[in-house]
Coordinates of C-alpha atoms in Angstrom, one line a residue:
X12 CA 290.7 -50.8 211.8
X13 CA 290.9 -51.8 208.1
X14 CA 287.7 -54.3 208.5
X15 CA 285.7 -51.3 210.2
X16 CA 286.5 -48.9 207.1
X17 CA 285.6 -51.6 204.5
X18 CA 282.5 -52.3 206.5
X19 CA 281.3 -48.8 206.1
X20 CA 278.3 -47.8 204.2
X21 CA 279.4 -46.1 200.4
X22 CA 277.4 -43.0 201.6
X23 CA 279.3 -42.8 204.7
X24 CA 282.7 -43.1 203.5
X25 CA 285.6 -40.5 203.6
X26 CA 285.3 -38.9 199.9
X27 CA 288.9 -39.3 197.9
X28 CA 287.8 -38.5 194.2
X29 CA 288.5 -34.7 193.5
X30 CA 285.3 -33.5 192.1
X31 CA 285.8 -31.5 188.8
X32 CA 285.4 -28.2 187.6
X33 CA 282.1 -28.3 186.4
X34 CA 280.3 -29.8 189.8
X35 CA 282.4 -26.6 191.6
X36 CA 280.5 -24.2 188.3
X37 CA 277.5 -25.7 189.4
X38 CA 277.8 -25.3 193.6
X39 CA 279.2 -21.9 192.8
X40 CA 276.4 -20.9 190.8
X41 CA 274.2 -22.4 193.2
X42 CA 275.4 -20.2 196.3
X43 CA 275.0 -17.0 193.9
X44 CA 271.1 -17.7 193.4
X45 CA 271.1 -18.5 197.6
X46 CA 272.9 -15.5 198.8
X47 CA 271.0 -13.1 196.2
X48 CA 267.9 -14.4 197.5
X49 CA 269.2 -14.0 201.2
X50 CA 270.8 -11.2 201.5
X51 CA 269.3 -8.6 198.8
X52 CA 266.5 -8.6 201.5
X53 CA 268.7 -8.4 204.3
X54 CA 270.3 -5.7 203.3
X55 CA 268.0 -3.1 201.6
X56 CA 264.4 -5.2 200.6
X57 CA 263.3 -5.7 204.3
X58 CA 264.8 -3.0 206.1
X59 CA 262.8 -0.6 203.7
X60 CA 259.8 -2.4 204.2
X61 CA 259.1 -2.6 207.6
X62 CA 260.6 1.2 207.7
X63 CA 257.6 1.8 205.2
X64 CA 255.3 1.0 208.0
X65 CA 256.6 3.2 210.4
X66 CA 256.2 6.9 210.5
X67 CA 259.6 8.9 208.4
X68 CA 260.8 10.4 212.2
X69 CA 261.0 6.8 214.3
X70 CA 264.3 5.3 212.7
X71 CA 265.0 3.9 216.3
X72 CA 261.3 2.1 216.1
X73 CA 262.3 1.0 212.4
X74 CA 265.4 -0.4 213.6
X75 CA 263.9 -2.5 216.6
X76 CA 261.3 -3.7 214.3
X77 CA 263.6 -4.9 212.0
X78 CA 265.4 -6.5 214.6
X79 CA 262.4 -8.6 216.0
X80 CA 261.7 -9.8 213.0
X81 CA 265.1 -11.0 212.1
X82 CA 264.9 -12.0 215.7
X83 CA 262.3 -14.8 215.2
X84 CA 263.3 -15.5 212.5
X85 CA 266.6 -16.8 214.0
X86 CA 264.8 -18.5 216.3
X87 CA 263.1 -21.1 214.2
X88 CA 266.7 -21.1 212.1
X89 CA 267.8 -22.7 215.7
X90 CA 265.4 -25.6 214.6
X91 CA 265.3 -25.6 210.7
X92 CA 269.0 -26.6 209.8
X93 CA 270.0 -29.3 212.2
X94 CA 266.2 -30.8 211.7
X95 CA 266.8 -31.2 208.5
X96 CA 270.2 -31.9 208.6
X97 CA 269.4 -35.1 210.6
X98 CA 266.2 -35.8 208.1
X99 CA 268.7 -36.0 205.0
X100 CA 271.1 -38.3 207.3
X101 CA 268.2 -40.8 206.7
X102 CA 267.4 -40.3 203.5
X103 CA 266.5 -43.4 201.3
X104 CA 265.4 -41.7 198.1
X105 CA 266.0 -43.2 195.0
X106 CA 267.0 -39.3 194.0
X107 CA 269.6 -39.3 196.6
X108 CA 269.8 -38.2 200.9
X109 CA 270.6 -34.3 200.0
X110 CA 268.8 -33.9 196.3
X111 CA 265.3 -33.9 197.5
X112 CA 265.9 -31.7 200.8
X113 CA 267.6 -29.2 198.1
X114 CA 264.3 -29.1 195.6
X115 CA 262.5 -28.7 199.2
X116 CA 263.7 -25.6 200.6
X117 CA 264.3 -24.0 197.2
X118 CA 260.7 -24.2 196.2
X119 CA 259.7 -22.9 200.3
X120 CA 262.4 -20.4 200.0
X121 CA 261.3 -18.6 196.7
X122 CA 257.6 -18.9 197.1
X123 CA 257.6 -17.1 200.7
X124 CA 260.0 -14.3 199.0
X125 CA 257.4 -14.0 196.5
X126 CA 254.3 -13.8 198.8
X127 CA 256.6 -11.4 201.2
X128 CA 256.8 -9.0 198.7
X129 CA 253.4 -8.3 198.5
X130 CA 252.6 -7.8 202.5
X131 CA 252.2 -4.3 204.0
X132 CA 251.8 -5.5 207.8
X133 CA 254.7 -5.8 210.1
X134 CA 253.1 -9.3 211.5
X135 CA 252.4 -10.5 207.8
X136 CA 255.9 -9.4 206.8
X137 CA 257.7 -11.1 209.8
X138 CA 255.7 -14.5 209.0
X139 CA 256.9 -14.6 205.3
X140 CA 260.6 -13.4 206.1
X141 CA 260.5 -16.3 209.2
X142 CA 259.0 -19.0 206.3
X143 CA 262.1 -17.5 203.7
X144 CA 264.4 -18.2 206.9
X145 CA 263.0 -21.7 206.9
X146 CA 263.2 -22.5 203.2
X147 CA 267.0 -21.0 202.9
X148 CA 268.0 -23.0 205.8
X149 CA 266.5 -26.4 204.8
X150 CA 268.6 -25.7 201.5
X151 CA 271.9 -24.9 202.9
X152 CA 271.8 -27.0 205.2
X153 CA 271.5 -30.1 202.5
X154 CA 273.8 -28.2 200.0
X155 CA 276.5 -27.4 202.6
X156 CA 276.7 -31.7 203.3
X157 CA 277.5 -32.0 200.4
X158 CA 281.0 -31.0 201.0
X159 CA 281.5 -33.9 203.7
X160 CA 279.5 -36.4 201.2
X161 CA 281.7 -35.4 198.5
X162 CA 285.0 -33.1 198.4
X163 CA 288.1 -34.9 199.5
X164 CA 289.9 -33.3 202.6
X165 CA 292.5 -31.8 200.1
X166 CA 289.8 -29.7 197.9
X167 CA 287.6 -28.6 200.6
X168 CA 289.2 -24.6 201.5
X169 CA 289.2 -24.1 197.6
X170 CA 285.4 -25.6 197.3
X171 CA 284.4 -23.6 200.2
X172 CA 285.7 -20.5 198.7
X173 CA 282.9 -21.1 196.2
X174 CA 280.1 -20.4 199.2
X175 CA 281.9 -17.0 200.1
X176 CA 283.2 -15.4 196.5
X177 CA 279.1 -16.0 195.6
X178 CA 277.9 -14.2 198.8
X179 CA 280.4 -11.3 198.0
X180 CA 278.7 -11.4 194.2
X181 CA 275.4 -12.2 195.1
X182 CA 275.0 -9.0 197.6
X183 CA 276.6 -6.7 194.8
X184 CA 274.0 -7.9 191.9
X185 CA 270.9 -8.7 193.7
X186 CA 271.4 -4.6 195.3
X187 CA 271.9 -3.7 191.8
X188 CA 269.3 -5.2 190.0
X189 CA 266.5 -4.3 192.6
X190 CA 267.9 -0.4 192.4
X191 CA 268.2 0.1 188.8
X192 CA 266.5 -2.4 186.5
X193 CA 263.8 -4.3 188.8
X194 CA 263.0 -1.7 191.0
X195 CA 260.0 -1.7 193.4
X196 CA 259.7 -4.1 196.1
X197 CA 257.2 -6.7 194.5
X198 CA 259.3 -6.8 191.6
X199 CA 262.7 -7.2 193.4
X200 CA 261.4 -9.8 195.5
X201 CA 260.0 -11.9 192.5
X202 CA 263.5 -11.1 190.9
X203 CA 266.0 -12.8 193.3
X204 CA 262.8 -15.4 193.8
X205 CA 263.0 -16.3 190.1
X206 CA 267.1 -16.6 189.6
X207 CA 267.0 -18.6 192.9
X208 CA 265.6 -21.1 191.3
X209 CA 267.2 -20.8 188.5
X210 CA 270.8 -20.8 189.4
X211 CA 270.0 -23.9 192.1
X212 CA 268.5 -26.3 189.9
X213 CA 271.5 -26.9 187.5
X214 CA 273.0 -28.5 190.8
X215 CA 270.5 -30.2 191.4
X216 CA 269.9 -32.1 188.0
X217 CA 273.6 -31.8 186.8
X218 CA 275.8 -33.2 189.8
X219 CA 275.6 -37.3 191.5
X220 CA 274.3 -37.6 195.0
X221 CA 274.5 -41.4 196.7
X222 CA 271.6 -43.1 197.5
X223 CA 271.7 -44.1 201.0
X224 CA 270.3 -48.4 201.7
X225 CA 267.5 -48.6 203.6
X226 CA 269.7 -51.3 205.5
X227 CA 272.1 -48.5 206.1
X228 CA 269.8 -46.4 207.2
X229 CA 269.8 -44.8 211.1
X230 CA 266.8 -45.9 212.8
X231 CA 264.8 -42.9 213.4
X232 CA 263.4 -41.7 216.5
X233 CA 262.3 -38.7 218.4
X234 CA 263.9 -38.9 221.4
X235 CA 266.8 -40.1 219.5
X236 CA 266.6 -37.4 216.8
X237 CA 266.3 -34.7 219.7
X238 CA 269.4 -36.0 221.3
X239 CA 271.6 -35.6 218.3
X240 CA 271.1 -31.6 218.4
X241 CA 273.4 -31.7 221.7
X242 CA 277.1 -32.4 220.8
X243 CA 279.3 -32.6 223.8
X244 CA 281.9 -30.3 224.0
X245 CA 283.3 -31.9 226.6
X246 CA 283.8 -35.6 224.8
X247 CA 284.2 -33.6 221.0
X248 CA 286.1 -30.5 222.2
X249 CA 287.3 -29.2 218.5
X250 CA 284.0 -29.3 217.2
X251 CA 282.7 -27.6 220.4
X252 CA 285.5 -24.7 219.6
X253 CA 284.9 -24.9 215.9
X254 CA 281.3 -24.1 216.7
X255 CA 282.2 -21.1 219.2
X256 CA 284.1 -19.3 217.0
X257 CA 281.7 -18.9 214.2
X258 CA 279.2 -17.5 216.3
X259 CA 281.5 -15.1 217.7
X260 CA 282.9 -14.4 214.3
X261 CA 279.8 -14.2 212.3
X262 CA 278.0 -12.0 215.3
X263 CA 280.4 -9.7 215.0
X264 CA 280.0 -9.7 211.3
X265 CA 276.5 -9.3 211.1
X266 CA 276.7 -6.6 213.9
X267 CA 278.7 -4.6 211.3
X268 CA 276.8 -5.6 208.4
X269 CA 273.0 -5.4 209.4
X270 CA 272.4 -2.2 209.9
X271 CA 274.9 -0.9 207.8
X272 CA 272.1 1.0 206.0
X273 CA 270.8 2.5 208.9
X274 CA 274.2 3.5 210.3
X275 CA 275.1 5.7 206.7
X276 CA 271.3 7.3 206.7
X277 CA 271.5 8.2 210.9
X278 CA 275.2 8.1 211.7
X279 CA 277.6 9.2 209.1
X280 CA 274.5 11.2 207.4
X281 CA 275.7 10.3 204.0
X282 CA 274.0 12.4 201.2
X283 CA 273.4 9.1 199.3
X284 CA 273.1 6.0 201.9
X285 CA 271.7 4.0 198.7
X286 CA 274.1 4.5 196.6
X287 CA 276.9 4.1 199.7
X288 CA 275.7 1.5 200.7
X289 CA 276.3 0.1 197.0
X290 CA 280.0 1.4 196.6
X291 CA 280.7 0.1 199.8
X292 CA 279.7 -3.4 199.2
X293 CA 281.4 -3.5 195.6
X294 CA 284.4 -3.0 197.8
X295 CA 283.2 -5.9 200.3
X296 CA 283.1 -7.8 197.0
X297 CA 286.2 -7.6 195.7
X298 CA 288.2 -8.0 198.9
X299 CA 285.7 -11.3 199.8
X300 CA 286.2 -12.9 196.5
X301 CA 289.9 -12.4 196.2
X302 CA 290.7 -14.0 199.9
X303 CA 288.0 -16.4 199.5
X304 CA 289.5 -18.4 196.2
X305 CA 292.9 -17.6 197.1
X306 CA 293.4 -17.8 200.7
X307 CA 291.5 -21.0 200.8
X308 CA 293.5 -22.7 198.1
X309 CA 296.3 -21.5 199.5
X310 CA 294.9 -23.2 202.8
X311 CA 294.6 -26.3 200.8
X312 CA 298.2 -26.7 199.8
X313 CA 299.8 -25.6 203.1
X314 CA 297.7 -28.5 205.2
X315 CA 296.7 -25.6 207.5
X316 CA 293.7 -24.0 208.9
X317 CA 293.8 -22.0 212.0
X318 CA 296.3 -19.4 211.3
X319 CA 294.2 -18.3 208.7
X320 CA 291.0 -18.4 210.6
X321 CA 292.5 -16.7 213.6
X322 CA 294.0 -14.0 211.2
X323 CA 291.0 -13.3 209.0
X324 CA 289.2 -13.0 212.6
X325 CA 291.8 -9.7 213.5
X326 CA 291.1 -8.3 209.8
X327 CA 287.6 -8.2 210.5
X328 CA 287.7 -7.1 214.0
X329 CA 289.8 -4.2 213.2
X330 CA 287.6 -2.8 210.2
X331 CA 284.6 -2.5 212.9
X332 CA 287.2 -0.6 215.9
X333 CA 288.3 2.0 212.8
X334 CA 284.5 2.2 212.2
X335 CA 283.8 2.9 215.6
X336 CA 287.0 5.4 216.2
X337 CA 286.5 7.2 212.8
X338 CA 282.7 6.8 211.6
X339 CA 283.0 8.4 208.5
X340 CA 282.6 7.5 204.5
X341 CA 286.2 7.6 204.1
X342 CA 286.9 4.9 206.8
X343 CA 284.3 2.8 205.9
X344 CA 285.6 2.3 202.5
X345 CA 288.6 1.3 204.5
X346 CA 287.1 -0.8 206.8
X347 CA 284.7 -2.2 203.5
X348 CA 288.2 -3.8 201.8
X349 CA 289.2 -5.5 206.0
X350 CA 286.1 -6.9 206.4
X351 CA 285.8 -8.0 203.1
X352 CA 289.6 -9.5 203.6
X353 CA 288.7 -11.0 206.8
X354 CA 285.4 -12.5 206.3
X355 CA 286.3 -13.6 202.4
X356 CA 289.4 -15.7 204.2
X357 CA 287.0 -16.7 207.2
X358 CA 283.8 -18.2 205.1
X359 CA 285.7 -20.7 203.1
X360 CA 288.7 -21.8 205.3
X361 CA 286.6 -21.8 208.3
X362 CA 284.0 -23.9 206.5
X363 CA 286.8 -26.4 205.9
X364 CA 288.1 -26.7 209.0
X365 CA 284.3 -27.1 210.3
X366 CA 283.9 -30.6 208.0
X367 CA 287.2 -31.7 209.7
X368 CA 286.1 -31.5 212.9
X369 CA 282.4 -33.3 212.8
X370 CA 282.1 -36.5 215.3
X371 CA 280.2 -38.9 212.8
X372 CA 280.8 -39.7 209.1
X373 CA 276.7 -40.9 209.6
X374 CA 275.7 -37.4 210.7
X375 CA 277.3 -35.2 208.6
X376 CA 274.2 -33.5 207.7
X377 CA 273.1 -33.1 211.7
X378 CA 276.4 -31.7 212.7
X379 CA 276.8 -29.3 209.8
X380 CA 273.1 -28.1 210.3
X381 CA 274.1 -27.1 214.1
X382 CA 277.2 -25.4 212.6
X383 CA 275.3 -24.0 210.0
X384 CA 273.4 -22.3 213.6
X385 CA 276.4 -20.1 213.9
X386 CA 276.6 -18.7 210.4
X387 CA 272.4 -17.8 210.1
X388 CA 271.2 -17.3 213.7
X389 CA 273.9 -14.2 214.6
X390 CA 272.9 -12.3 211.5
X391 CA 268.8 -13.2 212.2
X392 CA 269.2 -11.8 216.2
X393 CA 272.3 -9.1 215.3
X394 CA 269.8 -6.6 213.7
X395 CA 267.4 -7.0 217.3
X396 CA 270.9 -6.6 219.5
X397 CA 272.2 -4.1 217.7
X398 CA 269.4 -1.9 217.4
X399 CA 269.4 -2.5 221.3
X400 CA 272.8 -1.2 221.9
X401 CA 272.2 1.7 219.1
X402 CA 268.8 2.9 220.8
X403 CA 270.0 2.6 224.9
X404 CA 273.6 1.8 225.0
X405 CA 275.7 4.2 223.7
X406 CA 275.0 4.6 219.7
X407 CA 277.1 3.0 216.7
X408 CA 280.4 4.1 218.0
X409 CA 279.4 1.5 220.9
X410 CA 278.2 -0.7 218.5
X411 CA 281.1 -1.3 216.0
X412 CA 283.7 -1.9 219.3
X413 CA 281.7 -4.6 220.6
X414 CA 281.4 -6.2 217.2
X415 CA 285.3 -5.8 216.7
X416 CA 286.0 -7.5 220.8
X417 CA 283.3 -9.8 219.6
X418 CA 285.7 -10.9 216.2
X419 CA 289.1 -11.0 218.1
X420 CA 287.4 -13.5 221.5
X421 CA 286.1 -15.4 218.1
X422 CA 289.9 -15.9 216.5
X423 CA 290.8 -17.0 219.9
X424 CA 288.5 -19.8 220.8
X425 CA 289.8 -21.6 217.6
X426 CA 293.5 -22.0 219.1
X427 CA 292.5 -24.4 221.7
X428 CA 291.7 -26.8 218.3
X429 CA 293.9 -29.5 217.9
X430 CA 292.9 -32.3 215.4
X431 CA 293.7 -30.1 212.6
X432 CA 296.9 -27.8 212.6

């Protein structure tokens, strides 16, 4: 056994080196730019601009569109992360297997938000939003290895916290900046386009990545290449439930999230929905952030994962059944600080227990990309589903239960786990 682990590659090997404070500044303020970029769109950019292109009385016809968009979107997500997962496996630059994928999907991802601000078509505007898709998975899915390349076991529910405290920050500013100082949708796109780039790239110059040997290096081929996107549940059964729960999870999380907008403007008929829709996520914030860095530190130092997982799952599932019991502003301010608890805890623990539970130390990058799926694909085809369920089956009342039963089947399916306690 001892031969085998001194005969693995440097680029492969189990990371024991904590990494410092600044490299976690830097990843940190990396995941700010990302999520800003993301979900700023997500959340109030797109939905207003395909609803632009409908007329003022068809919400239900703005809410499908919406949803198809997201839809496809989603669909070429499917491909985009474990794709390039697998590319940056095999790797040989000089710069590094991750560094270049990074620059890559940066430069795809801001250009496309740039050029999508500027469409008035619903075809034009689903093309840009699906190349956006394309560029912020090719970039997560390289900056999320990183973890596997390069946090110790010990570090990685702490480091992870510093992918969910930024998406918590990152919705809060980018809504803020694009509703009171960069308003207007060409300037709010070009504003989260601009500080992605410039809250990535001090990652990407300031912090190591290995070069991988070309004599270390996989050889590459199609069939092969296609192959590795199926991972057997049956012969790796903890990644297999890993991978379960977080769609479940993150469906129902994106079912409450998605159409949150639409759900104050045509449900609770707030007087405001913007500036709701704002209060309510400063809540999100707070909560997210606080179980995020805590909760996953705390994770850290107790050696355990699952409780926390399966408990963060039941936070979030009940803010959604309170939503759909009591669908008012009150409760959803509520139901803002459990889903914020839930999903804080959820995103970084989770996240860890994920890089515990990958099959091969040579395709990190592969595995993490298909798990990577299961955070970006739910909230891509939610927006489509749920606007299905809103439209013929029953309304948001019908809609928040089944993304609360959706979170608590999601806590379950990570009990059956058993390589990490």
């Amino acid at each position: 056994m001892s031969e085998m682990l001194a005969e693995r590659p440097a680029a492969f090997a189990e990371p024991a080196k904590p990494v410092t404070g600044r490299w976690v500044g830097l990843f940190g303020l990396a995941w700010l730019g990302i999520w800003m970029a993301q979900l700023t769109p997500v959340q109030l950019l797109l939905p207003e601009q395909v609803e632009a292109q409908r007329p003022a009385s068809d919400w239900v016809g703005s809410v499908m569109a919406f949803g198809v968009i997201s839809g496809v979107a989603g669909l070429f997500a499917l491909v985009a992360y474990p794709l390039t997962g697998a590319l940056s496996d095999r790797t040989t630059s000089r710069f590094g297997r991750r560094r270049p994928w990074i620059a890559i999907g940066t430069l795809l991802f801001a250009v496309s938000l740039v050029v999508l601000g500027t469409q008035t078509g619903v075809v034009a505007v689903g093309i840009w939003w699906t190349l956006a898709l394309i560029g912020f998975c090719v970039l997560t899915a390289a900056l999320t290895a990183t973890i596997s390349d390069q946090v110790p076991v010990g570090q990685r529910g702490f480091v992870s916290g510093w992918i969910s405290a930024p998406q918590a920050i990152g919705t809060i500013l980018g809504l803020l900046l694009v509703t009171t100082i960069f308003t207007g949708r060409v300037r709010g796109y070009t504003t989260v386009a601009v500080l992605l780039v410039a809250l990535v790239l001090p990652f990407l110059l300031g912090t190591p990545d290995a070069a991988l040997r070309q004599s270390d290096k996989q050889r590459f081929s199609l069939r092969g290449l296609l192959a590795g996107f199926w991972v057997s549940p049956k012969q790796h059964p903890d990644f297999g439930w890993t991978l379960l729960s977080r769609i479940l999870v993150n469906l129902g999380n994106a079912f409450g999230t998605t159409l949150l907008l639409y759900f104050l403007k045509y449900h609770v008929h707030a007087a405001d929905p913007d500036g709701s829709l704002l209060l309510l996520s400063v809540i999100y914030m707070f909560f997210v952030i606080a179980a995020s860095l805590y909760l996953g530190r705390l994770s850290d130092r107790l050696g355990r994962r699952k409780i926390f997982v399966i408990t963060a799952s039941a936070s979030q599932a009940l803010a959604a059944i309170l939503l759909a019991v009591f669908p008012n502003l009150t409760v959803a301010t509520v139901g803002a600080g459990l889903l914020g608890l839930g999903y804080g805890c959820f995103l970084s623990v989770d996240q860890a227990l994920a890089t515990q539970v990958l099959p091969d130390p040579a395709t990190h990058g592969k595995d993490l990309g298909i798990m990577n799926i299961a955070t970006t694909v739910p909230q891509a085809v939610a927006p489509l589903v749920g606007a299905a369920i809103v439209a013929y089956a029953g309304g948001f009342g019908v809609l928040y239960l089944i993304a609360g039963l959706t979170s608590l089947v999601g806590a379950l399916c990570v009990a059956p786990v058993k390589g990490v306690k």
